[in-house]
Amino acid sequence: MPRDRRRVAAHVLLAVGSLQLPSGGLSALRAQAPDVSGYYQNVGIAIAAGPGTGAGALDAQRARLMWTPAWGGWSIDAAYEHTLWWRSTPTAGADGGLLSSTRAAGDWLPLGWTVDDGSRADWQQRFDRLSVSYTRGSVTATVGRQAVSWATTLLLTPADPFVPFDPSDPFREYRTGIDAARVQWFAGAFT
C-alpha cells in the first residue's frame, strides 16, 4: 500500500475511533445496546532548536475503543488502541524518548503490532485490555490482559508495582493492561 494511502487509512481509523456511541436510542433497543465507548486524543508539540535537537513539530495521537459486555456471571473487558507519533522532520524525534510508543513490561501475549515505523511516523496498534472474568458470590476470577492496581485511580499511582506511571507515555487516560491471572475475594462490603 503506498504511503499516502496508509496516511489516509490512519486518519480514517483515528476519526472512526473518536466516535462515541450514544447510550440512548429507542427504548426497545436500549436493552440490546452494546456497552461500547472510546475516545480520540491529539497532542501537538512545537520544538525549538537547541543543543542536540533540531527545530520541528511532534504530534501524538491515540484512538481507543472499549467494549465491556456481560452475561450472567461472565464478562469481557476489551480495549483496542491505535497510537500514531508523527515528527515534522526526522531530527524532531530526538526528544529524549518522551514520545516513544513502548511495549508494556507485563506483556506475555502478542497482542500488539507495528503498522508503520518510518523516519517521521510510528504507528502502532494493540489490545490494551482483553480479559474474561467470572463472578460467583464474593469471588471474581479474571484471566487475560487487564488493569491491575493497588489503588482506585485510573492512571497515577507511583508506588504501584504492577504498572507504575510511565513517563515515556504521558498522554494516556487509562492504566496500561498487563497479562495476568488473578482471583479476588471480597470479605465484606468495604474490602
GROMACS .gro file of C-alpha atoms in nm:
model
  191
    1MET     CA    1   0.000   0.000   0.000
    2PRO     CA    2   0.152   0.340  -0.093
    3ARG     CA    3   0.245   0.573   0.194
    4ASP     CA    4  -0.028   0.829   0.106
    5ARG     CA    5  -0.297   0.563   0.129
    6ARG     CA    6  -0.157   0.447   0.465
    7ARG     CA    7  -0.179   0.802   0.599
    8VAL     CA    8  -0.538   0.838   0.478
    9ALA     CA    9  -0.624   0.499   0.632
   10ALA     CA   10  -0.462   0.603   0.960
   11HIS     CA   11  -0.664   0.925   0.978
   12VAL     CA   12  -0.987   0.742   0.891
   13LEU     CA   13  -0.923   0.481   1.163
   14LEU     CA   14  -0.843   0.752   1.417
   15ALA     CA   15  -1.155   0.950   1.320
   16VAL     CA   16  -1.377   0.641   1.348
   17GLY     CA   17  -1.217   0.561   1.684
   18SER     CA   18  -1.315   0.905   1.812
   19LEU     CA   19  -1.687   0.837   1.773
   20GLN     CA   20  -1.871   0.751   2.089
   21LEU     CA   21  -2.187   0.553   2.058
   22PRO     CA   22  -2.493   0.710   2.222
   23SER     CA   23  -2.628   0.535   2.530
   24GLY     CA   24  -2.987   0.633   2.447
   25GLY     CA   25  -3.194   0.537   2.146
   26LEU     CA   26  -3.525   0.361   2.105
   27SER     CA   27  -3.648   0.207   2.427
   28ALA     CA   28  -3.688  -0.134   2.259
   29LEU     CA   29  -3.323  -0.133   2.150
   30ARG     CA   30  -3.179   0.012   2.472
   31ALA     CA   31  -3.164  -0.330   2.644
   32GLN     CA   32  -2.970  -0.473   2.347
   33ALA     CA   33  -2.726  -0.183   2.302
   34PRO     CA   34  -2.363  -0.294   2.341
   35ASP     CA   35  -2.156  -0.120   2.607
   36VAL     CA   36  -1.907   0.039   2.364
   37SER     CA   37  -1.720   0.362   2.429
   38GLY     CA   38  -1.400   0.525   2.315
   39TYR     CA   39  -1.201   0.841   2.274
   40TYR     CA   40  -0.961   1.017   2.043
   41GLN     CA   41  -0.675   1.228   2.176
   42ASN     CA   42  -0.437   1.455   1.984
   43VAL     CA   43  -0.144   1.643   2.139
   44GLY     CA   44   0.076   1.868   1.925
   45ILE     CA   45   0.416   1.994   2.038
   46ALA     CA   46   0.649   2.252   1.881
   47ILE     CA   47   1.022   2.215   1.943
   48ALA     CA   48   1.272   2.499   1.924
   49ALA     CA   49   1.624   2.434   1.802
   50GLY     CA   50   1.866   2.359   2.083
   51PRO     CA   51   2.180   2.164   2.162
   52GLY     CA   52   2.134   1.816   2.018
   53THR     CA   53   1.787   1.881   1.873
   54GLY     CA   54   1.658   2.050   1.563
   55ALA     CA   55   1.352   2.270   1.535
   56GLY     CA   56   1.034   2.092   1.437
   57ALA     CA   57   0.697   1.968   1.549
   58LEU     CA   58   0.566   1.648   1.704
   59ASP     CA   59   0.212   1.515   1.709
   60ALA     CA   60   0.089   1.235   1.934
   61GLN     CA   61  -0.248   1.076   1.852
   62ARG     CA   62  -0.431   0.797   2.030
   63ALA     CA   63  -0.766   0.637   1.946
   64ARG     CA   64  -0.921   0.382   2.179
   65LEU     CA   65  -1.236   0.167   2.158
   66MET     CA   66  -1.361  -0.015   2.469
   67TRP     CA   67  -1.620  -0.291   2.499
   68THR     CA   68  -1.742  -0.449   2.825
   69PRO     CA   69  -2.031  -0.694   2.770
   70ALA     CA   70  -2.163  -0.917   3.049
   71TRP     CA   71  -2.376  -1.231   3.054
   72GLY     CA   72  -2.478  -1.353   3.397
   73GLY     CA   73  -2.158  -1.407   3.597
   74TRP     CA   74  -1.935  -1.385   3.286
   75SER     CA   75  -1.791  -1.062   3.149
   76ILE     CA   76  -1.537  -0.950   2.889
   77ASP     CA   77  -1.317  -0.640   2.907
   78ALA     CA   78  -1.168  -0.540   2.571
   79ALA     CA   79  -0.987  -0.220   2.475
   80TYR     CA   80  -0.820  -0.166   2.137
   81GLU     CA   81  -0.578   0.125   2.079
   82HIS     CA   82  -0.406   0.290   1.788
   83THR     CA   83  -0.117   0.527   1.859
   84LEU     CA   84   0.047   0.746   1.597
   85TRP     CA   85   0.358   0.954   1.672
   86TRP     CA   86   0.441   1.196   1.388
   87ARG     CA   87   0.752   1.418   1.351
   88SER     CA   88   0.785   1.707   1.103
   89THR     CA   89   1.150   1.616   1.038
   90PRO     CA   90   1.349   1.303   1.120
   91THR     CA   91   1.558   1.505   1.369
   92ALA     CA   92   1.246   1.631   1.551
   93GLY     CA   93   1.224   1.286   1.710
   94ALA     CA   94   1.539   1.350   1.916
   95ASP     CA   95   1.328   1.425   2.221
   96GLY     CA   96   1.498   1.204   2.478
   97GLY     CA   97   1.241   0.926   2.430
   98LEU     CA   98   0.949   1.136   2.557
   99LEU     CA   99   0.721   1.034   2.272
  100SER     CA  100   0.811   0.671   2.228
  101SER     CA  101   0.542   0.409   2.194
  102THR     CA  102   0.676   0.131   2.413
  103ARG     CA  103   0.560  -0.223   2.478
  104ALA     CA  104   0.444  -0.278   2.833
  105ALA     CA  105   0.680  -0.484   3.051
  106GLY     CA  106   0.399  -0.720   3.155
  107ASP     CA  107   0.303  -0.829   2.802
  108TRP     CA  108   0.327  -1.207   2.759
  109LEU     CA  109   0.061  -1.236   2.490
  110PRO     CA  110   0.141  -1.098   2.140
  111LEU     CA  111  -0.150  -0.853   2.122
  112GLY     CA  112   0.032  -0.551   1.973
  113TRP     CA  113   0.160  -0.479   1.623
  114THR     CA  114   0.357  -0.211   1.442
  115VAL     CA  115   0.165  -0.087   1.136
  116ASP     CA  116   0.429   0.157   1.011
  117ASP     CA  117   0.767   0.252   1.153
  118GLY     CA  118   0.924   0.523   0.940
  119SER     CA  119   1.162   0.811   0.982
  120ARG     CA  120   0.876   1.055   1.051
  121ALA     CA  121   0.595   0.841   1.190
  122ASP     CA  122   0.544   0.544   1.422
  123TRP     CA  123   0.200   0.386   1.401
  124GLN     CA  124   0.117   0.102   1.640
  125GLN     CA  125  -0.194  -0.086   1.743
  126ARG     CA  126  -0.254  -0.304   2.046
  127PHE     CA  127  -0.518  -0.473   2.256
  128ASP     CA  128  -0.458  -0.288   2.580
  129ARG     CA  129  -0.722  -0.500   2.755
  130LEU     CA  130  -0.854  -0.839   2.658
  131SER     CA  131  -0.974  -1.044   2.954
  132VAL     CA  132  -1.254  -1.276   3.062
  133SER     CA  133  -1.399  -1.268   3.415
  134TYR     CA  134  -1.633  -1.492   3.608
  135THR     CA  135  -1.802  -1.376   3.930
  136ARG     CA  136  -1.981  -1.603   4.174
  137GLY     CA  137  -2.083  -1.456   4.506
  138SER     CA  138  -1.789  -1.266   4.655
  139VAL     CA  139  -1.521  -1.428   4.433
  140THR     CA  140  -1.411  -1.297   4.092
  141ALA     CA  141  -1.162  -1.478   3.868
  142THR     CA  142  -1.005  -1.290   3.573
  143VAL     CA  143  -0.769  -1.418   3.303
  144GLY     CA  144  -0.602  -1.215   3.025
  145ARG     CA  145  -0.473  -0.862   2.975
  146GLN     CA  146  -0.626  -0.649   3.249
  147ALA     CA  147  -0.570  -0.343   3.465
  148VAL     CA  148  -0.424  -0.448   3.800
  149SER     CA  149  -0.381  -0.181   4.063
  150TRP     CA  150  -0.329  -0.131   4.434
  151ALA     CA  151  -0.535   0.187   4.423
  152THR     CA  152  -0.862   0.309   4.274
  153THR     CA  153  -0.708   0.566   4.039
  154LEU     CA  154  -0.711   0.510   3.664
  155LEU     CA  155  -0.356   0.631   3.600
  156LEU     CA  156  -0.112   0.781   3.850
  157THR     CA  157  -0.005   0.552   4.135
  158PRO     CA  158   0.376   0.588   4.162
  159ALA     CA  159   0.421   0.309   4.420
  160ASP     CA  160   0.224   0.053   4.220
  161PRO     CA  161   0.447  -0.250   4.143
  162PHE     CA  162   0.224  -0.369   3.856
  163VAL     CA  163   0.202  -0.062   3.631
  164PRO     CA  164   0.367   0.249   3.776
  165PHE     CA  165   0.339   0.577   3.588
  166ASP     CA  166   0.537   0.558   3.261
  167PRO     CA  167   0.691   0.896   3.169
  168SER     CA  168   0.755   0.774   2.813
  169ASP     CA  169   0.375   0.756   2.762
  170PRO     CA  170   0.241   1.073   2.930
  171PHE     CA  171  -0.073   1.109   2.716
  172ARG     CA  172  -0.260   0.803   2.844
  173GLU     CA  173  -0.606   0.829   3.003
  174TYR     CA  174  -0.636   0.469   3.127
  175ARG     CA  175  -0.392   0.238   3.304
  176THR     CA  176  -0.198   0.003   3.079
  177GLY     CA  177  -0.319  -0.355   3.098
  178ILE     CA  178  -0.085  -0.637   3.197
  179ASP     CA  179  -0.115  -1.010   3.129
  180ALA     CA  180  -0.223  -1.190   3.445
  181ALA     CA  181  -0.450  -1.448   3.603
  182ARG     CA  182  -0.598  -1.336   3.934
  183VAL     CA  183  -0.865  -1.429   4.184
  184GLN     CA  184  -1.026  -1.165   4.407
  185TRP     CA  185  -1.221  -1.243   4.722
  186PHE     CA  186  -1.424  -0.970   4.887
  187ALA     CA  187  -1.478  -1.045   5.255
  188GLY     CA  188  -1.727  -0.764   5.306
  189ALA     CA  189  -1.885  -0.454   5.158
  190PHE     CA  190  -1.581  -0.230   5.221
  191THR     CA  191  -1.298  -0.468   5.123
   0.00000   0.00000   0.00000
